[in-house]
mmCIF file of C-alpha atoms in Angstrom:
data_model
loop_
_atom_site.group_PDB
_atom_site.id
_atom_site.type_symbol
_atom_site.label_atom_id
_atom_site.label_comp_id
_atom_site.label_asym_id
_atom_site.label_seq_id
_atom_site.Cartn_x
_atom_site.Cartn_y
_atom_site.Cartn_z
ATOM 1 C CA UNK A 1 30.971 -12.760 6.318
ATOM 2 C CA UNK A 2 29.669 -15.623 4.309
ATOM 3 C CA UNK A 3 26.424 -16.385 6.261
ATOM 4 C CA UNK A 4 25.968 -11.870 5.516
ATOM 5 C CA UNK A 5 26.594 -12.697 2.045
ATOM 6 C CA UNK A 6 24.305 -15.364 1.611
ATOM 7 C CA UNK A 7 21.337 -13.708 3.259
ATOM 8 C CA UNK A 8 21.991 -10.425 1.294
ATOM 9 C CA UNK A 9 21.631 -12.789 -2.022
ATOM 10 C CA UNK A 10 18.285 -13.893 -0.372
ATOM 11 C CA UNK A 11 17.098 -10.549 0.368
ATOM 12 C CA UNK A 12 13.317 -9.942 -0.739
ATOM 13 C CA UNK A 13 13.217 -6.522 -2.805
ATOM 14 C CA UNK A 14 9.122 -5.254 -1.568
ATOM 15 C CA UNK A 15 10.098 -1.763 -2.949
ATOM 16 C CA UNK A 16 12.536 -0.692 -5.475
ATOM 17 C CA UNK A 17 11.070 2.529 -6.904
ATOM 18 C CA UNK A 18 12.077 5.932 -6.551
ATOM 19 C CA UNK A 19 9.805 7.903 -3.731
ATOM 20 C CA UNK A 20 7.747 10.953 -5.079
ATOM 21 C CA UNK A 21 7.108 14.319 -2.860
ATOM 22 C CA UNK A 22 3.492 12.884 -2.393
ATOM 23 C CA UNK A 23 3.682 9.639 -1.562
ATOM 24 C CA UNK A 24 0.227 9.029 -0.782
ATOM 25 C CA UNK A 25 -2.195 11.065 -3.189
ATOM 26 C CA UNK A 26 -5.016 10.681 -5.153
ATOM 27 C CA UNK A 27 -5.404 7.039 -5.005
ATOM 28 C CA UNK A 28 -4.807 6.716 -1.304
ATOM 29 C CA UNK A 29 -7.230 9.521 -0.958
ATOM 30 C CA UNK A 30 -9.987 6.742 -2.861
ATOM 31 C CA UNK A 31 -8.940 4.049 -0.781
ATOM 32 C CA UNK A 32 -10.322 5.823 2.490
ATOM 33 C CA UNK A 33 -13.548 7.452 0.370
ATOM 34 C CA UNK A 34 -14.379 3.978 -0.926
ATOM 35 C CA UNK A 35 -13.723 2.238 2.560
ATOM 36 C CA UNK A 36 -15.946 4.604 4.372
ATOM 37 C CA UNK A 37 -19.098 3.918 1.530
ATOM 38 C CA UNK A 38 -18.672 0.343 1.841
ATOM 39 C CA UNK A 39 -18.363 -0.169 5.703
ATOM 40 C CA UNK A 40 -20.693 2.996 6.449
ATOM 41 C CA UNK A 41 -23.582 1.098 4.275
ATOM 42 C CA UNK A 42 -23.646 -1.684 6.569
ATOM 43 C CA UNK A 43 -24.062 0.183 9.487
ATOM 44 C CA UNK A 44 -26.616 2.058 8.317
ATOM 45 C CA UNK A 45 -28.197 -0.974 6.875
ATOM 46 C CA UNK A 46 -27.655 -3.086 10.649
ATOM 47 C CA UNK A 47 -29.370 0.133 12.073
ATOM 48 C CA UNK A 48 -32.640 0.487 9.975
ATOM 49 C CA UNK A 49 -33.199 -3.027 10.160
ATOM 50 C CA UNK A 50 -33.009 -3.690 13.708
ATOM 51 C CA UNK A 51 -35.447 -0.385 14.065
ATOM 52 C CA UNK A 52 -37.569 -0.638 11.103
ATOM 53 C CA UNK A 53 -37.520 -4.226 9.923
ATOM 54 C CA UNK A 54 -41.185 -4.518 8.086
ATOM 55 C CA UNK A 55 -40.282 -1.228 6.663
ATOM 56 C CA UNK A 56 -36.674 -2.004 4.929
ATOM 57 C CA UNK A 57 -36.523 -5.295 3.913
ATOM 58 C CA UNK A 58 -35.989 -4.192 0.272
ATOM 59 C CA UNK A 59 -32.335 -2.625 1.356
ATOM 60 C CA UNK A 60 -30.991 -6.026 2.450
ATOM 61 C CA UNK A 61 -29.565 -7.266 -1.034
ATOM 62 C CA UNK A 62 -28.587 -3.716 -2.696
ATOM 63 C CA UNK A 63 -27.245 -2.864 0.115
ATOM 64 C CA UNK A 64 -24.959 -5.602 0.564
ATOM 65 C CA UNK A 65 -23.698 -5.421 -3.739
ATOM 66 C CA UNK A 66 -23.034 -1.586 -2.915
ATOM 67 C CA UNK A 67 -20.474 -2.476 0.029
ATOM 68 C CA UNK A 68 -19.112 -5.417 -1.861
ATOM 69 C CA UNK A 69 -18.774 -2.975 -4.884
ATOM 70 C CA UNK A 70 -17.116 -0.186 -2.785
ATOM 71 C CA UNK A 71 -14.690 -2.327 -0.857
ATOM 72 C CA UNK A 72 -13.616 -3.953 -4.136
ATOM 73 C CA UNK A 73 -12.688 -0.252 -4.628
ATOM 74 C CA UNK A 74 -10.893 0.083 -1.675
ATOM 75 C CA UNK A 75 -8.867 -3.081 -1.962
ATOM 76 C CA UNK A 76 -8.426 -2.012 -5.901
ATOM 77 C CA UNK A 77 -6.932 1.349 -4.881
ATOM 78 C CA UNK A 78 -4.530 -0.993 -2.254
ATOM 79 C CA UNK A 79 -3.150 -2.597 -4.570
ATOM 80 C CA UNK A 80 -2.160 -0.379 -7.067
ATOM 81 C CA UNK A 81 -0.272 2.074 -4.780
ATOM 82 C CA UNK A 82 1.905 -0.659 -3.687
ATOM 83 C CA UNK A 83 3.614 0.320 -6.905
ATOM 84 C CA UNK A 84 5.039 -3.321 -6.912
ATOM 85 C CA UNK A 85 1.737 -4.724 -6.827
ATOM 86 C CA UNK A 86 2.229 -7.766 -8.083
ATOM 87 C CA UNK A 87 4.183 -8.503 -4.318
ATOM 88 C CA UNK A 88 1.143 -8.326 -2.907
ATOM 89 C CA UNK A 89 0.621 -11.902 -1.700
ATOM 90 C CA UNK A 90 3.620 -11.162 0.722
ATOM 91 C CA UNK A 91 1.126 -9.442 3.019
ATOM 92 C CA UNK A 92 -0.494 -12.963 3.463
ATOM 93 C CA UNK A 93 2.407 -15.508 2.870
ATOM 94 C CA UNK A 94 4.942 -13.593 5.293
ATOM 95 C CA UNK A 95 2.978 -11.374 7.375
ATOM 96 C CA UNK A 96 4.482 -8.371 9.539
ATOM 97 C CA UNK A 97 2.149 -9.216 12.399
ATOM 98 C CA UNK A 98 3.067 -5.700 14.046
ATOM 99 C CA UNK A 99 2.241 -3.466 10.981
ATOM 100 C CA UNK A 100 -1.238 -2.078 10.314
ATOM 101 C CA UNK A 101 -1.032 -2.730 6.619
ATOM 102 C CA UNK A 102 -1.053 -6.628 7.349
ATOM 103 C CA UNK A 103 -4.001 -6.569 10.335
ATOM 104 C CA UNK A 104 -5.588 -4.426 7.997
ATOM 105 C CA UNK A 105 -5.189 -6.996 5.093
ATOM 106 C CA UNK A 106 -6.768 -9.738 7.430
ATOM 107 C CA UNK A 107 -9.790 -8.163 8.320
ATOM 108 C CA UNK A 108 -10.532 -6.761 5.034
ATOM 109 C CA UNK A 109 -10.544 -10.046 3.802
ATOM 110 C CA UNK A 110 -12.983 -11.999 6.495
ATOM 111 C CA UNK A 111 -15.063 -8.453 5.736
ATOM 112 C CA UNK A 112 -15.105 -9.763 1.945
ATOM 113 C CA UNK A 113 -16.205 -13.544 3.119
ATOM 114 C CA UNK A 114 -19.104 -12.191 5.353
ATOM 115 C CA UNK A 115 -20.307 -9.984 2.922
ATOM 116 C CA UNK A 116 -20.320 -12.832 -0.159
ATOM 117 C CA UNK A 117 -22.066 -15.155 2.461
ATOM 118 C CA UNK A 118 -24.681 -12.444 3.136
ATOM 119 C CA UNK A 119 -25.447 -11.868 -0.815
ATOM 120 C CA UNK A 120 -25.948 -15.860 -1.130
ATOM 121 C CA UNK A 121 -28.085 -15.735 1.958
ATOM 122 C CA UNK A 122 -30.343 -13.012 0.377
ATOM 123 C CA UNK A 123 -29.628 -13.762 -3.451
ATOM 124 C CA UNK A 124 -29.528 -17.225 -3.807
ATOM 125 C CA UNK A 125 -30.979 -18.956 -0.779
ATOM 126 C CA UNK A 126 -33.584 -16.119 0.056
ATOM 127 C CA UNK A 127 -32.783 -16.553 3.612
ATOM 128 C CA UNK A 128 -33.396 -13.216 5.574
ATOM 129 C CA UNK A 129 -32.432 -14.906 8.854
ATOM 130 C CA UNK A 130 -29.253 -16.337 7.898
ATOM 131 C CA UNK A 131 -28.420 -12.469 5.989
ATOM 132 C CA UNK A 132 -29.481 -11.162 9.429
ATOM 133 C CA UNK A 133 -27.167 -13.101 11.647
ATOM 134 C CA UNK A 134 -24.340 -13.030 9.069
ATOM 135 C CA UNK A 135 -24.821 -8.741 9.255
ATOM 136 C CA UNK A 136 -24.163 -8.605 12.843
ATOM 137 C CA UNK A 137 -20.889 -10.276 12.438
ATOM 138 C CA UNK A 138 -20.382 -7.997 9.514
ATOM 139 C CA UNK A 139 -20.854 -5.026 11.728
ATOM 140 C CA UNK A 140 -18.347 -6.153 14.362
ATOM 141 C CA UNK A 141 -15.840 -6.366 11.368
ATOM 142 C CA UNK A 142 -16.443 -3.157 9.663
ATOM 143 C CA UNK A 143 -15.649 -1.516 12.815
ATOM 144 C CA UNK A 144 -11.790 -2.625 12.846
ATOM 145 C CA UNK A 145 -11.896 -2.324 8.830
ATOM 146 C CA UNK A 146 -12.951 1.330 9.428
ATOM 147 C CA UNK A 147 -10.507 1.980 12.076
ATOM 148 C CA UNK A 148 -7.300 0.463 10.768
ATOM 149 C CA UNK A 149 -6.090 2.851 7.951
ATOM 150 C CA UNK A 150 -5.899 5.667 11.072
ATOM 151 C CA UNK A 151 -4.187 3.164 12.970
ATOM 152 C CA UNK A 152 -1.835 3.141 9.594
ATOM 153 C CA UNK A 153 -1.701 6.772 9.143
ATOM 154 C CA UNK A 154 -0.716 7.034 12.379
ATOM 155 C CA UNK A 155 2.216 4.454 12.194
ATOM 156 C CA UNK A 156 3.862 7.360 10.356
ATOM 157 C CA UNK A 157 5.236 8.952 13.255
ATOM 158 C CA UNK A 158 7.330 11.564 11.241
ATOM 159 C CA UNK A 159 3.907 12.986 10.506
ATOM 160 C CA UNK A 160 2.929 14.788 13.521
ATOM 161 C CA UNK A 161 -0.916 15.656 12.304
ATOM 162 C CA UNK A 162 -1.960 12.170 12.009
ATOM 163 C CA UNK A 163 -2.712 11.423 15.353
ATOM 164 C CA UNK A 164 -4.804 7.904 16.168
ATOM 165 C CA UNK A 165 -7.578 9.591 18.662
ATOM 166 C CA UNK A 166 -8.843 12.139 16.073
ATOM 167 C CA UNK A 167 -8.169 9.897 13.281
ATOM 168 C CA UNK A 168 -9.771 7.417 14.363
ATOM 169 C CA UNK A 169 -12.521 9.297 15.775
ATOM 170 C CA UNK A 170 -12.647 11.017 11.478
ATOM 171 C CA UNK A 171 -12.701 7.502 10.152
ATOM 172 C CA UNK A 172 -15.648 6.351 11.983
ATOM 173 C CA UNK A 173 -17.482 9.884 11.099
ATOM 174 C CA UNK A 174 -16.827 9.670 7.770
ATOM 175 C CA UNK A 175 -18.152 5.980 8.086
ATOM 176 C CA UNK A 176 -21.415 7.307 8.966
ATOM 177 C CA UNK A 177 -21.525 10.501 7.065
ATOM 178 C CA UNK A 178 -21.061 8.243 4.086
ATOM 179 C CA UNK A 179 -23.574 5.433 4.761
ATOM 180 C CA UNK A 180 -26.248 8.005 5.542
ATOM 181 C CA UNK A 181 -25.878 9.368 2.301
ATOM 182 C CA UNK A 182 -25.529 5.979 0.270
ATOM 183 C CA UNK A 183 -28.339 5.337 2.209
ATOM 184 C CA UNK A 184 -30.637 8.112 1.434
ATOM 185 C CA UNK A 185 -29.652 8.108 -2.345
ATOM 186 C CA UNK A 186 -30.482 4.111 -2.312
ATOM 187 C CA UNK A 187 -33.946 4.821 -0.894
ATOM 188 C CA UNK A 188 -35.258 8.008 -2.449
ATOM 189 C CA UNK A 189 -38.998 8.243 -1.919
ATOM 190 C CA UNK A 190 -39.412 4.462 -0.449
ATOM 191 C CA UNK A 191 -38.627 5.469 2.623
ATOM 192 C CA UNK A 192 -41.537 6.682 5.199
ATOM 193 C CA UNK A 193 -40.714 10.045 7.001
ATOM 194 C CA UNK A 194 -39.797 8.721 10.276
ATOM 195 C CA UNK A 195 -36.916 6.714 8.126
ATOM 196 C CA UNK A 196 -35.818 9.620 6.226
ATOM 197 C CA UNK A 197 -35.563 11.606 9.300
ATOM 198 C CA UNK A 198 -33.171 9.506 11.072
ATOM 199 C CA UNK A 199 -31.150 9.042 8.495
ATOM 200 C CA UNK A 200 -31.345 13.027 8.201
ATOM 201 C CA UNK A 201 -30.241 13.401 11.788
ATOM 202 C CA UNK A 202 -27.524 10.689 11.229
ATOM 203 C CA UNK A 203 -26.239 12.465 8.412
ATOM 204 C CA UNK A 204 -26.376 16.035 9.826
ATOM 205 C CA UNK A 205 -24.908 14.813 13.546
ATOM 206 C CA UNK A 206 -21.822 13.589 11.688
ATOM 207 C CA UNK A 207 -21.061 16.293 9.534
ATOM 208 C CA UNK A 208 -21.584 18.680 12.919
ATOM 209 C CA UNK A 209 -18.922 16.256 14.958
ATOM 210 C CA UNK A 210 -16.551 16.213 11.974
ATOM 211 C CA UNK A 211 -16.687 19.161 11.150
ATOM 212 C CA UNK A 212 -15.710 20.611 14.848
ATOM 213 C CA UNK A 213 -12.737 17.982 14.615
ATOM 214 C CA UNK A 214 -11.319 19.833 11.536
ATOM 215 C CA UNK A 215 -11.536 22.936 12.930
ATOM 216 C CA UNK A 216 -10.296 22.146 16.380
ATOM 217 C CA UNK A 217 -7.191 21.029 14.560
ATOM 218 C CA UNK A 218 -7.415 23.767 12.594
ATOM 219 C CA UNK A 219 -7.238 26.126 15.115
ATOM 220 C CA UNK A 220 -5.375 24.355 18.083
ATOM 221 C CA UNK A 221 -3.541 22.247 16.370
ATOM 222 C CA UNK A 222 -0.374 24.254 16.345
ATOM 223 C CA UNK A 223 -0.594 23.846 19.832
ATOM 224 C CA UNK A 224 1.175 20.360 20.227
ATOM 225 C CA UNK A 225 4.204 20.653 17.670
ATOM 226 C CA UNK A 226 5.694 23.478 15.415
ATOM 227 C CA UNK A 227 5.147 20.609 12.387
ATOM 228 C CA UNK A 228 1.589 20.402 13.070
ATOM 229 C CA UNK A 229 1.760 24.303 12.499
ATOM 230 C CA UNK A 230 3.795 24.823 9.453
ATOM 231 C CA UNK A 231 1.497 21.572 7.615
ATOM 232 C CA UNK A 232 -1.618 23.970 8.951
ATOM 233 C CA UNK A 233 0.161 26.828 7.303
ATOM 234 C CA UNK A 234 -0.343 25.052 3.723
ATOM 235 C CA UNK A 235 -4.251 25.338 4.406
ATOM 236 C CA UNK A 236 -4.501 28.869 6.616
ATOM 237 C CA UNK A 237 -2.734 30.646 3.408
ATOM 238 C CA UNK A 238 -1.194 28.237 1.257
ATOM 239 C CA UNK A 239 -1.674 26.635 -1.759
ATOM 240 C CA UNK A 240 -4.726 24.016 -0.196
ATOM 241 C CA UNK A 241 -6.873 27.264 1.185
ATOM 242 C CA UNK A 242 -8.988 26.720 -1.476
ATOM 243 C CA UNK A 243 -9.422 22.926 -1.493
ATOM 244 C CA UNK A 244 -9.883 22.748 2.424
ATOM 245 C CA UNK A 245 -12.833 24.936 2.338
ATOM 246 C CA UNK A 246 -13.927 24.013 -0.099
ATOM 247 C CA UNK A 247 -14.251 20.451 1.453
ATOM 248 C CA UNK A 248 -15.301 21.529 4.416
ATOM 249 C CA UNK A 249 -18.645 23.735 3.214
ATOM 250 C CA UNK A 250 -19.505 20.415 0.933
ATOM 251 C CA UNK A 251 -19.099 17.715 3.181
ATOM 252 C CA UNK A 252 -20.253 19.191 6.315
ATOM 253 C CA UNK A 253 -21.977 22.713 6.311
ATOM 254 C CA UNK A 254 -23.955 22.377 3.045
ATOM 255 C CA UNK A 255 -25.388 18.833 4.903
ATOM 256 C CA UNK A 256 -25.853 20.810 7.842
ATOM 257 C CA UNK A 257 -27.967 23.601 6.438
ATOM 258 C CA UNK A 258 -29.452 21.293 4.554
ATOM 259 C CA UNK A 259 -30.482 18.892 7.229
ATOM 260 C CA UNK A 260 -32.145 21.642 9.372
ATOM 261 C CA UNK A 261 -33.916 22.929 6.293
ATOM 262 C CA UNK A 262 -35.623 19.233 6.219
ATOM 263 C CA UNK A 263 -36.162 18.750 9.946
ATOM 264 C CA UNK A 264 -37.474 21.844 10.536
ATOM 265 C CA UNK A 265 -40.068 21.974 7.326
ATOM 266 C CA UNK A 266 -40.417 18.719 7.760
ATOM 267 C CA UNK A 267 -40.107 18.182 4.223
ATOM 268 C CA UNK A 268 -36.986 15.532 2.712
ATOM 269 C CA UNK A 269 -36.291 15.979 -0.731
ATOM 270 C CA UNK A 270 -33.726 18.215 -0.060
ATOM 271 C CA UNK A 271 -31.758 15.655 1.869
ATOM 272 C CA UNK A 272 -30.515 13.731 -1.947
ATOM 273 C CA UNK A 273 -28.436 17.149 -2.424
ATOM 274 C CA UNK A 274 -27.167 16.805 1.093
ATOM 275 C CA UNK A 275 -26.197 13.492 0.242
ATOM 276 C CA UNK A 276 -24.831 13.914 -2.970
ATOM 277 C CA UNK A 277 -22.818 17.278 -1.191
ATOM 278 C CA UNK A 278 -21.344 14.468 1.409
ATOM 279 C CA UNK A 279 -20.104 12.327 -0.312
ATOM 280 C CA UNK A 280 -18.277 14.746 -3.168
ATOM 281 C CA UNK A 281 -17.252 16.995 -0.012
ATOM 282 C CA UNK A 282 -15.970 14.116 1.704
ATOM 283 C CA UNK A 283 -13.505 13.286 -0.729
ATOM 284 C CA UNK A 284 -12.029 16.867 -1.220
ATOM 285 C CA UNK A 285 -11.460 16.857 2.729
ATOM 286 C CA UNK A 286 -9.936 13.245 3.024
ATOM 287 C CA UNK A 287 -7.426 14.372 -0.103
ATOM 288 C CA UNK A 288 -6.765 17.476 1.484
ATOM 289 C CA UNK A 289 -6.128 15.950 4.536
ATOM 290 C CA UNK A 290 -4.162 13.475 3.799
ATOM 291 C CA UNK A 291 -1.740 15.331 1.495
ATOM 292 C CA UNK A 292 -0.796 18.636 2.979
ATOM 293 C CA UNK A 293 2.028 16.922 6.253
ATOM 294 C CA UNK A 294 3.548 15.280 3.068
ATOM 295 C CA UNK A 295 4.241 18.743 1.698
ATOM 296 C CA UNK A 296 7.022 19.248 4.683
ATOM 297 C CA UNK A 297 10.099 18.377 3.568
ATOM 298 C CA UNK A 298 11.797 15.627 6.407
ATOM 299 C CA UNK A 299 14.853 17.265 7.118
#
């Protein structure tokens, strides 16, 4: 009884506020958007200069400030929804090595590191090789960085939509569909054609794989649990008809249409509204999402 006692009086308190219908909204719903910018950038810049490298040289430093600028983001948006997130340094100083939140934590951080070392490489010590070799470890890193918030989202068993294969396989997607579009927007007209066409086809090939992920969950999904169906029911006729379609035409038919508008007159200027439709449609569909297996009540 005294040793209980004693530890009670030691307990740490990581959450002591009262828990909202919603628990992750909005800001969550940043957290993933900003992610997918800043890791989706560095693929796309890893890509076009391994296949074009006299051609993009002049990507290597913006790129670089626009992931560090966009994970900053992410890690902002972290934070704050920790609601006590002043605690935050307990990830680090007593790490819960089996939760996602704390692998997560880790890699985010060594992504930071590699990404400050690549900005002095290019900024300060005008080192292309060094940025170069310091990118493909950045790569390897932005993979796990991209992958672990499904790995989270899944965690929450209770939720029966959030399932790691197809979230996982959304994350990465989203990765790309994003990066394309940073991409295109950073380049504009300095691009050659060949350039602008791959990043067309990037752009348009995610959109067309993410979008037939929605909709296979949107029309199978009721297949694997009666939860799955009654959260699908809150976007089929509910209150989030709107918003889901909404997402969907901007983030992946709009790029689609638009894409094969460009290819096929071989002409790119519409591909900045594509990108600009992306990234905006992106966003409604990761909110959308993410908050409609919250609106089942538990019990």
């Amino acid at each position: 009884m005294v040793h209980e006692t004693i530890a009670a009086t030691n307990a740490i308190v990581v959450l002591d506020v009262a828990l909202p219908k919603i628990f992750w909204g909005w800001i969550i719903t940043m957290n993933m958007w900003a992610k997918s910018v800043g890791t989706g950038i560095i693929f796309l810049t890893f890509f076009l200069l391994k296949k074009y490298p006299e051609q993009t040289g002049f990507i290597r430093f913006p790129a670089v400030v626009i992931s560090i600028v966009f994970i900053h983001l992410f890690l902002f948006f972290t934070v704050i929804d920790l609601h006590q997130m002043f605690r935050f340094w307990h990830i680090f100083a007593h790490p819960h090595l089996t939760s996602a939140i704390t692998i997560g934590a880790w890699m985010a951080t060594g992504f930071v590191g590699l990404l400050f070392a690549m900005a002095y490489a290019i900024y300060l010590k005008k080192d292309e090789a060094m940025y170069d070799k310091l990118l493909g470890w950045t790569v390897l890193l932005a993979i796990p960085v991209t992958l672990y918030t499904a790995a989270l989202m899944a965690e929450s068993t209770a939720r029966e939509l959030w399932q790691m294969p197809t979230e996982s396989a959304q994350m990465m997607l989203a990765a790309f569909l994003a990066g394309s579009a940073t991409m295109i927007l950073l380049g504009g007209n300095k691009f050659s054609d060949a350039i602008k066409k791959d990043l067309a086809i990037i752009l348009g090939l995610s959109a067309f794989a993410a979008f037939i992920l929605y909709m296979s969950e949107y029309i199978f999904g009721g297949m694997k649990a009666e939860e799955v169906a009654a959260t699908l029911a809150f976007v089929k006729g509910g209150e989030y008809t709107a918003m889901f379609w909404i997402g969907q035409v901007m983030a992946f038919l709009v790029p689609m249409a638009l894409v094969c508008l460009s290819l096929k007159n071989k002409s790119y200027y519409l591909l900045k509204i594509a990108a600009v439709s992306a990234l905006v449609g992106l966003w409604v569909s990761k909110h959308v999402w993410l908050v409609i297996p919250q609106l089942l009540n538990m019990s």
